[in-house]
Coordinates of C-alpha atoms in Angstrom, one line a residue:
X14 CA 3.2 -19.9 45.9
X15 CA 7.0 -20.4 44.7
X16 CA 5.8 -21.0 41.1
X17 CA 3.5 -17.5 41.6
X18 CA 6.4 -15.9 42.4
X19 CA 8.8 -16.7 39.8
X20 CA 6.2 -15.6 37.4
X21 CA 6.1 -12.5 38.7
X22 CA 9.5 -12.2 38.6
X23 CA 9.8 -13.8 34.8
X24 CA 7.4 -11.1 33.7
X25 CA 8.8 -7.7 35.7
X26 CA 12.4 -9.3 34.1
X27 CA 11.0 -9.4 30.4
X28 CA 9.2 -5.9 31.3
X29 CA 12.7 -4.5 32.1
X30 CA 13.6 -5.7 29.1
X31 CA 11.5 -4.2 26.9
X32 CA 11.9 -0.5 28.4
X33 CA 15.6 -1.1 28.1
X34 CA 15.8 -2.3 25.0
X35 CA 15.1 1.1 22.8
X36 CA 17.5 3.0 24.9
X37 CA 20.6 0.4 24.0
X38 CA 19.4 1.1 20.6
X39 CA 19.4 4.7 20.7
X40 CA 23.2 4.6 22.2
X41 CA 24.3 2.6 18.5
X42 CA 26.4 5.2 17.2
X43 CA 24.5 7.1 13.3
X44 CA 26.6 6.1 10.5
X45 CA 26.0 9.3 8.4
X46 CA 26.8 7.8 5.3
X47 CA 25.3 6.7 1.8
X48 CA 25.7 3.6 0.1
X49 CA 28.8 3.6 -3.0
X50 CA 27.5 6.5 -5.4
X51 CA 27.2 3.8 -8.5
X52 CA 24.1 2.8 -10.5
X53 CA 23.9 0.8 -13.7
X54 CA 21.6 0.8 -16.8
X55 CA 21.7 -0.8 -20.0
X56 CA 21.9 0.7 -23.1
X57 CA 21.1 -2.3 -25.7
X58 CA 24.3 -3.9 -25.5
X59 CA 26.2 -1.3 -23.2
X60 CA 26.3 -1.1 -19.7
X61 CA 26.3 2.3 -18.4
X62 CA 27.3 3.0 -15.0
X63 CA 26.3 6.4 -13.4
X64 CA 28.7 7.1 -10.8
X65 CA 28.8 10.1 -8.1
X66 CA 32.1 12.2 -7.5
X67 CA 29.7 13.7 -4.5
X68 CA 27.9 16.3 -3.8
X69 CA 28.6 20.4 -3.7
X70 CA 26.5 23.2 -2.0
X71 CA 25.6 26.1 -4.6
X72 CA 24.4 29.5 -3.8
X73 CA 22.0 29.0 -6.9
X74 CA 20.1 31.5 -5.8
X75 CA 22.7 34.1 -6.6
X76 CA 24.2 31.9 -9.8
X77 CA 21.3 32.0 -11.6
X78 CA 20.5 34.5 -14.3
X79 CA 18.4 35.8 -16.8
X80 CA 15.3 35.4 -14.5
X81 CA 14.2 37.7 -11.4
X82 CA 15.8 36.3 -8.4
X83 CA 12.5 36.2 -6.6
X84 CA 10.6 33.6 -9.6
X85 CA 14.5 31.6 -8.8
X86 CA 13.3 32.0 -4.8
X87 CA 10.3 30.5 -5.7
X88 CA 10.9 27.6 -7.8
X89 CA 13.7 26.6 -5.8
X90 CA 10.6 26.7 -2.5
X91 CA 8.5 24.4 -5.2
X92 CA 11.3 22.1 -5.4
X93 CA 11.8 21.3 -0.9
X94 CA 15.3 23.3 -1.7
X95 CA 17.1 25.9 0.2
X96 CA 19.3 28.8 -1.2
X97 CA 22.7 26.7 -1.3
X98 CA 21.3 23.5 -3.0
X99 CA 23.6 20.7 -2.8
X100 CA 24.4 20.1 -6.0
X101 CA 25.7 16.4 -7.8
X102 CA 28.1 15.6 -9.8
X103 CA 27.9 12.7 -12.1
X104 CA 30.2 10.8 -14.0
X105 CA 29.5 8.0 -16.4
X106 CA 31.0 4.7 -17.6
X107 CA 30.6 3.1 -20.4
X108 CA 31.4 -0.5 -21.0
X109 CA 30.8 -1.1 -25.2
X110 CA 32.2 -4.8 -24.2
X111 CA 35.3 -3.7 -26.3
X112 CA 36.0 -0.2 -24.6
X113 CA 35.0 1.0 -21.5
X114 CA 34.8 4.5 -21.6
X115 CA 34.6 7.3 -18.8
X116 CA 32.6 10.5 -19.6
X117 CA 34.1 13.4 -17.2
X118 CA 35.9 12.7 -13.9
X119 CA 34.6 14.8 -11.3
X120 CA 36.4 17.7 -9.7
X121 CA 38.7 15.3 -7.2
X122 CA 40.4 18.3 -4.7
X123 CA 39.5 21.3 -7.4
X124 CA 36.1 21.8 -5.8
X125 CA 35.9 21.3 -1.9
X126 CA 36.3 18.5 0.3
X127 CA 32.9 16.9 -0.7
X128 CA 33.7 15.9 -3.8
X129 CA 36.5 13.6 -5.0
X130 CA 34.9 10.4 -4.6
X131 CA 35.3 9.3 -8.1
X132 CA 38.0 6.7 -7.8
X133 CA 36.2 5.2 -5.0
X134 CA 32.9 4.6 -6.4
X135 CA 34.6 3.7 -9.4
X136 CA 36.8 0.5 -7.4
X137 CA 33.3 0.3 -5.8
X138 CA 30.7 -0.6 -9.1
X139 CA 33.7 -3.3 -9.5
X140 CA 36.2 -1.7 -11.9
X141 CA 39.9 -0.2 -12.0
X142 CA 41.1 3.0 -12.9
X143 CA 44.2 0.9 -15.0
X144 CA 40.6 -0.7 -17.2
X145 CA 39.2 2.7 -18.1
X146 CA 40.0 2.9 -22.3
X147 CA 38.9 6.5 -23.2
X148 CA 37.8 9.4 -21.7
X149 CA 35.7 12.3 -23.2
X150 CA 35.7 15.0 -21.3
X151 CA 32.1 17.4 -21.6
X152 CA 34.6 20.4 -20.6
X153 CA 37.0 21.5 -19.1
X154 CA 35.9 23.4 -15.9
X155 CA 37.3 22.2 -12.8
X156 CA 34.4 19.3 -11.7
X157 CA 34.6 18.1 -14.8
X158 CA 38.3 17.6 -15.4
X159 CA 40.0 17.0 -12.0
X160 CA 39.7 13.7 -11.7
X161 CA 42.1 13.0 -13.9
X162 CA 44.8 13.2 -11.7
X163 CA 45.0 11.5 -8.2
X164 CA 47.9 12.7 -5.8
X165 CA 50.1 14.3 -8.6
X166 CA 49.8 11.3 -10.9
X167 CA 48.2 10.3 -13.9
X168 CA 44.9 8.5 -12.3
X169 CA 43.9 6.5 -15.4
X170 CA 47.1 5.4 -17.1
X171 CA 46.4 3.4 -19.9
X172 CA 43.2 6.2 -21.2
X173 CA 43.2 8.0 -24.3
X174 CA 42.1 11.5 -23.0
X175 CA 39.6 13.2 -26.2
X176 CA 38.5 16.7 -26.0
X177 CA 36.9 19.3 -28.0
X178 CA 39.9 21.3 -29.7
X179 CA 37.6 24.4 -28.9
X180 CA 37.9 23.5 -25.2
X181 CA 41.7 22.4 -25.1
X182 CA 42.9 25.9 -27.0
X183 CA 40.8 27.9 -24.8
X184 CA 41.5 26.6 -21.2
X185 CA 45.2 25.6 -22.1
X186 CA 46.1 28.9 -23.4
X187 CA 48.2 30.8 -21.3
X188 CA 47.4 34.1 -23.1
X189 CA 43.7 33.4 -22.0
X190 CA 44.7 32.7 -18.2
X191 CA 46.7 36.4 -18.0
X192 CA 43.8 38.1 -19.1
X193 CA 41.3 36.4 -17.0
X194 CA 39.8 38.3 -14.4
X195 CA 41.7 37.2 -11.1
X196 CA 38.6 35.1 -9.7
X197 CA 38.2 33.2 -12.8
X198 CA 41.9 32.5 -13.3
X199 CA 41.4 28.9 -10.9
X200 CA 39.4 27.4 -13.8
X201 CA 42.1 28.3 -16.2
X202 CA 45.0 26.7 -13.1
X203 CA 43.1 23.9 -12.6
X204 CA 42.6 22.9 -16.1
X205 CA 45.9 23.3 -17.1
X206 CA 47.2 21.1 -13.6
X207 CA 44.2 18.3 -15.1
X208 CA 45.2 17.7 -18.4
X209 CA 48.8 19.2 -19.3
X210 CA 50.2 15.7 -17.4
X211 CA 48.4 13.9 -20.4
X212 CA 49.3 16.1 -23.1
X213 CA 53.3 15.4 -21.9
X214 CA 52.5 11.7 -21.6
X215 CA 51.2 11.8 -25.4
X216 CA 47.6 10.8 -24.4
X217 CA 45.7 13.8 -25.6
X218 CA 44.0 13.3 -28.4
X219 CA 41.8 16.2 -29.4
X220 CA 39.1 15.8 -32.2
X221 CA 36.5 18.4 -33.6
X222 CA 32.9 18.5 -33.6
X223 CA 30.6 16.3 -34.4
X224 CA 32.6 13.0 -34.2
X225 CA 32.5 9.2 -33.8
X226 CA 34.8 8.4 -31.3
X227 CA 34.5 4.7 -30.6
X228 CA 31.4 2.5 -32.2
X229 CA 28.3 3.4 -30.2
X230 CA 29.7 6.9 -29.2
X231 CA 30.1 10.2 -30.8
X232 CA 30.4 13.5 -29.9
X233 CA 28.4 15.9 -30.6
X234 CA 28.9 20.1 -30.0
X235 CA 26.7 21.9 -28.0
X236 CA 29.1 24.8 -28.1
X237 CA 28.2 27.9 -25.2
X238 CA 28.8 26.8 -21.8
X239 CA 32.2 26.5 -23.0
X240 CA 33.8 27.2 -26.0
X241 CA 33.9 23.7 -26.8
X242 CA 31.8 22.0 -24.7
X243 CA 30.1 18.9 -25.8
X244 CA 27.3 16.3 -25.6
X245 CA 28.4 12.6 -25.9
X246 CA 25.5 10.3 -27.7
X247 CA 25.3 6.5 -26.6
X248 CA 23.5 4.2 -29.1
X249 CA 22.7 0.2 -29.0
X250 CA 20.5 -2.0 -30.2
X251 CA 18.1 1.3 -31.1
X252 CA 18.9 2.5 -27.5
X253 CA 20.1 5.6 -27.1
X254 CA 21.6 8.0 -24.2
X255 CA 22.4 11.7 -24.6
X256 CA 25.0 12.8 -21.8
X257 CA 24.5 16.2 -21.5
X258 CA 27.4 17.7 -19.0
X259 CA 26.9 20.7 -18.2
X260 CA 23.9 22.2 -20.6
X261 CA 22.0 22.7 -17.7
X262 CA 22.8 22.6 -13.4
X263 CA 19.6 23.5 -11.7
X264 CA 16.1 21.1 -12.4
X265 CA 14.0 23.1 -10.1
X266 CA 14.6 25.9 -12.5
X267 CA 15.6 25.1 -16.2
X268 CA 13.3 22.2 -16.4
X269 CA 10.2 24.9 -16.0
X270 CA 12.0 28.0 -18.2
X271 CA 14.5 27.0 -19.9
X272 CA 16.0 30.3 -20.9
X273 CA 17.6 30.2 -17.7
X274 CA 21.3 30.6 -17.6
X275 CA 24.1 30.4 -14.6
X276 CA 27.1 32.8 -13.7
X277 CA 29.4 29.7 -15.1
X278 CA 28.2 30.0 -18.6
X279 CA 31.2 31.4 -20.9
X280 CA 28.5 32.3 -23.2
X281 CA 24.9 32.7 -21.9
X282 CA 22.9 33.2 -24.6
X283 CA 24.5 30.3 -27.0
X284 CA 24.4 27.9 -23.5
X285 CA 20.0 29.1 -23.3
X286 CA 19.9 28.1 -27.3
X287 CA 22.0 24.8 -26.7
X288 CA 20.0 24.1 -24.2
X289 CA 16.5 24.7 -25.7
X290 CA 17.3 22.1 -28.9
X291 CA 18.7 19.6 -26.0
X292 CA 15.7 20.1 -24.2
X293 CA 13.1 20.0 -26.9
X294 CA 15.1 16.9 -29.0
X295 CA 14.7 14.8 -25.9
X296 CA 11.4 15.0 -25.0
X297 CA 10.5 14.5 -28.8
X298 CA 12.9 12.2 -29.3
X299 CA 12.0 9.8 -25.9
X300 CA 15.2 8.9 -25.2
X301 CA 17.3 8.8 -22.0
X302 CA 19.6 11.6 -20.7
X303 CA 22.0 12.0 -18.2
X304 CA 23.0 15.0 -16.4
X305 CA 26.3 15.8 -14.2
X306 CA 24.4 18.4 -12.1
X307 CA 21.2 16.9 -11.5
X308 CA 20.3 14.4 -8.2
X309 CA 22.1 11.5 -8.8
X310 CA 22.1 9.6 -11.0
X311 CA 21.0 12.1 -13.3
X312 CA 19.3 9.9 -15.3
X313 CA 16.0 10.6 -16.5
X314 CA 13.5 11.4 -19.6
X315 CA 12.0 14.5 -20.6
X316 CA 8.0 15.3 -21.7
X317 CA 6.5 18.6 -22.4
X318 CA 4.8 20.1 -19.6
X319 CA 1.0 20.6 -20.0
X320 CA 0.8 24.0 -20.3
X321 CA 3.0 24.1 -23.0
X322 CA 5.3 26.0 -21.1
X323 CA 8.8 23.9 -20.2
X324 CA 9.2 20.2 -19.5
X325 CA 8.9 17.6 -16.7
X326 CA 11.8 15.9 -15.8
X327 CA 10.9 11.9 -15.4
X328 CA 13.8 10.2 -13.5
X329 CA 14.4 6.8 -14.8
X330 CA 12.4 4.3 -12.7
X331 CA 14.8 2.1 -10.4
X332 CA 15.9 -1.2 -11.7
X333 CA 17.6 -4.0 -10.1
X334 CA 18.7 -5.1 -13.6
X335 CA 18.0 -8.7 -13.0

């Protein structure tokens, strides 16, 4: 009888248990959270590390031109998104084995609270801001260039800082900011507060159009978005990468048409034409892009869409590069 009842007991015990148990779980705190925004490809003989800044909500539904907002309303519904779509921003690193080079920095406190996460992921994917060579800099609108300071200092000392001349005489021009209308003046502010500090520490170093910069890497204009924006090409081994900045911001929508364009674009209609060459060189070409605004890591290929009509975007299948 004693051994009958400690069974029972054993068993209402381990019963107790088990009811109890997915209630302590659900008390464990959520983390809310992603892993470090890095990711790493190879290019031939380069090692190119994607790495997030973060993420910004965008009321692309009011951004977006050049198309009736209802066909933007409905490809943003094809694509699972909502009116503010939240909205990456990628950086790049390149390490040549000689040079490592960074391709934009992010927006750091230019753009919102949610971004700024450059210098973190960077420390994260196991490198230093003091290591960073170069950077090329797509443009200079705020998420592109803010990162280049960190608390009111210089946040990669030892870089070489290379711009399009186009871009630097336009956003540093202080006869451009007066005339500006007042809400686009904080591009021209926050420019100027991102790369004047390097111009005074003699590490500006614009160049002009299409351009080698280091062995592997060149510059190449795309001129529209900006007055002097540009694509940086990444070649080794016969591999290549095309880092397009900001020639396009919104894959639910531009992928499918296109032609079109955003409220950001300094010129609209040389940013569609830029845009249609980039679009139509990739997909013929087969070769790998990266984007700042698309999901991260923005890394992807392009094909032609069946009907003839736009392009699917393929994001690059997930390796663990062993």
């Amino acid at each position: 009888m004693q051994r009958t009842l400690s069974r029972i007991a054993l068993a209402v015990g381990l019963l107790a248990g088990a009811i109890a148990a997915p209630n302590a779980m659900a008390d464990a705190p959520m983390v809310k959270t992603q892993a470090p925004g890095f990711y790493r490809v190879m290019v031939g003989d380069f090692e190119v590390t994607a790495i997030s800044d973060g993420t910004v909500k965008l009321p692309m539904l009011k951004l977006m031109n050049n198309q009736p907002p209802e066909k933007i309303a409905e490809a943003l519904k094809r694509g699972f998104l909502k009116e503010m779509v939240e909205t990456s921003v990628n950086t790049y690193l390149i390490n040549t084995g000689s040079k490592l080079v960074l391709v934009d920095t992010g927006a750091a406190g230019l753009f919102g609270p949610t971004l700024g996460n450059l210098l973190a992921n960077l420390k994260a994917a196991g490198y230093q801001p003091e290591q960073v060579d170069e950077i090329y800099i797509t443009h200079m609108h705020p998420d592109h260039v803010g990162g280049l300071m960190a608390q009111g200092s210089i946040a990669f000392p030892n870089a070489t800082l290379r711009i399009d001349k186009r871009d630097v005489d336009f956003w540093l021009s202080d006869a451009n900011l007066a005339a500006a209308p007042e809400g686009n003046r904080g591009f021209f502010q926050g420019a100027m507060a991102s790369v004047k500090p390097y111009v005074a520490a003699g590490k500006l170093k614009p160049f002009e159009g299409n351009t080698e910069l280091v062995p592997g890497i060149r510059a190449v204009s795309t001129y529209g978005h900006t007055p002097g924006h540009a694509n940086y090409v990444v070649e080794s081994k016969g591999e290549k990468l095309m880092l397009w900045g900001d020639l396009m911001h919104l894959a639910a929508v531009q992928f499918d048409d296109p032609s079109a364009t955003i409220a950001f674009d300094t010129d609209n209609s040389a940013a569609q034409q830029q845009r249609a060459k980039a679009f139509e060189e990739a997909a013929k070409g087969g070769y790998m892009v990266g984007v700042t605004h698309v999901a991260f890591p923005g890394l992807g290929n392009l094909r032609p869409a069946a009907n003839g009509k736009g392009y699917i975007w393929v994001p690059l299948n997930y390796s663990s590069l062993k």
